[in-house]
């Protein structure tokens, strides 16, 4: 790949991992709640899923995303 278009990475950052973990937990809770016919918990897990997305975006803006200020090494 040329230097003109730097590789964006694999998403291996604190922001990405935090968002994915929160969303996986929300999805698991929602799946179990759906199986046991608990609509309030299903909707609460849907809200948690959106919260996970927001947390990831906020952490990325704070510098914890790919090539963020707080994740870059000193030699970069």
Tab-separated table of C-alpha atoms in Angstrom:
chain	number	residue	atom	x	y	z
A	1	UNK	CA	0.000	0.000	0.000
A	2	UNK	CA	1.317	3.442	-0.798
A	3	UNK	CA	2.054	6.165	1.740
A	4	UNK	CA	-0.685	8.243	0.165
A	5	UNK	CA	-3.347	5.986	1.685
A	6	UNK	CA	-2.141	4.779	5.087
A	7	UNK	CA	-3.585	1.542	6.405
A	8	UNK	CA	-6.389	2.311	8.874
A	9	UNK	CA	-5.620	-0.716	11.038
A	10	UNK	CA	-7.654	-3.652	12.231
A	11	UNK	CA	-9.755	-1.807	14.790
A	12	UNK	CA	-7.474	-2.964	17.581
A	13	UNK	CA	-7.918	-0.057	19.977
A	14	UNK	CA	-9.338	0.576	23.422
A	15	UNK	CA	-12.338	2.372	21.915
A	16	UNK	CA	-13.139	-0.486	19.544
A	17	UNK	CA	-12.698	-3.245	22.121
A	18	UNK	CA	-14.788	-1.428	24.728
A	19	UNK	CA	-17.608	-0.792	22.273
A	20	UNK	CA	-17.597	-4.382	21.020
A	21	UNK	CA	-17.580	-5.884	24.517
A	22	UNK	CA	-20.505	-3.706	25.640
A	23	UNK	CA	-22.449	-4.545	22.480
A	24	UNK	CA	-21.727	-8.300	22.792
A	25	UNK	CA	-23.010	-8.277	26.369
A	26	UNK	CA	-26.113	-6.365	25.258
A	27	UNK	CA	-26.721	-8.818	22.427
A	28	UNK	CA	-26.320	-11.824	24.735
A	29	UNK	CA	-28.706	-10.368	27.317
A	30	UNK	CA	-31.203	-9.491	24.605
A	31	UNK	CA	-31.058	-12.981	23.131
A	32	UNK	CA	-31.709	-14.654	26.479
A	33	UNK	CA	-34.463	-12.172	27.307
A	34	UNK	CA	-36.103	-12.790	23.933
A	35	UNK	CA	-36.012	-16.542	24.569
A	36	UNK	CA	-37.707	-16.085	27.960
A	37	UNK	CA	-40.213	-13.574	26.518
A	38	UNK	CA	-39.089	-10.563	28.580
A	39	UNK	CA	-39.785	-7.612	26.260
A	40	UNK	CA	-38.688	-4.949	28.751
A	41	UNK	CA	-35.269	-6.571	29.086
A	42	UNK	CA	-35.022	-6.970	25.299
A	43	UNK	CA	-35.608	-3.238	24.853
A	44	UNK	CA	-33.187	-2.438	27.676
A	45	UNK	CA	-30.532	-4.511	25.918
A	46	UNK	CA	-31.256	-2.622	22.686
A	47	UNK	CA	-30.629	0.618	24.579
A	48	UNK	CA	-27.389	-0.856	25.976
A	49	UNK	CA	-26.361	-1.745	22.422
A	50	UNK	CA	-26.723	1.895	21.375
A	51	UNK	CA	-24.874	3.004	24.515
A	52	UNK	CA	-21.979	0.732	23.504
A	53	UNK	CA	-21.829	2.439	20.125
A	54	UNK	CA	-21.832	5.871	21.761
A	55	UNK	CA	-19.126	4.859	24.267
A	56	UNK	CA	-16.908	3.681	21.412
A	57	UNK	CA	-17.373	6.932	19.528
A	58	UNK	CA	-16.687	9.032	22.628
A	59	UNK	CA	-13.530	7.067	23.452
A	60	UNK	CA	-12.331	7.433	19.861
A	61	UNK	CA	-12.821	11.204	20.049
A	62	UNK	CA	-10.927	11.262	23.342
A	63	UNK	CA	-7.915	9.772	21.559
A	64	UNK	CA	-8.307	6.082	22.357
A	65	UNK	CA	-9.243	5.048	18.809
A	66	UNK	CA	-7.023	3.887	15.969
A	67	UNK	CA	-4.084	6.305	15.612
A	68	UNK	CA	-5.474	8.323	18.518
A	69	UNK	CA	-3.278	10.635	20.539
A	70	UNK	CA	-3.414	8.371	23.589
A	71	UNK	CA	-2.692	5.160	21.672
A	72	UNK	CA	0.236	6.287	19.546
A	73	UNK	CA	3.713	5.187	20.547
A	74	UNK	CA	6.504	7.726	21.009
A	75	UNK	CA	8.310	6.661	17.830
A	76	UNK	CA	5.274	7.250	15.549
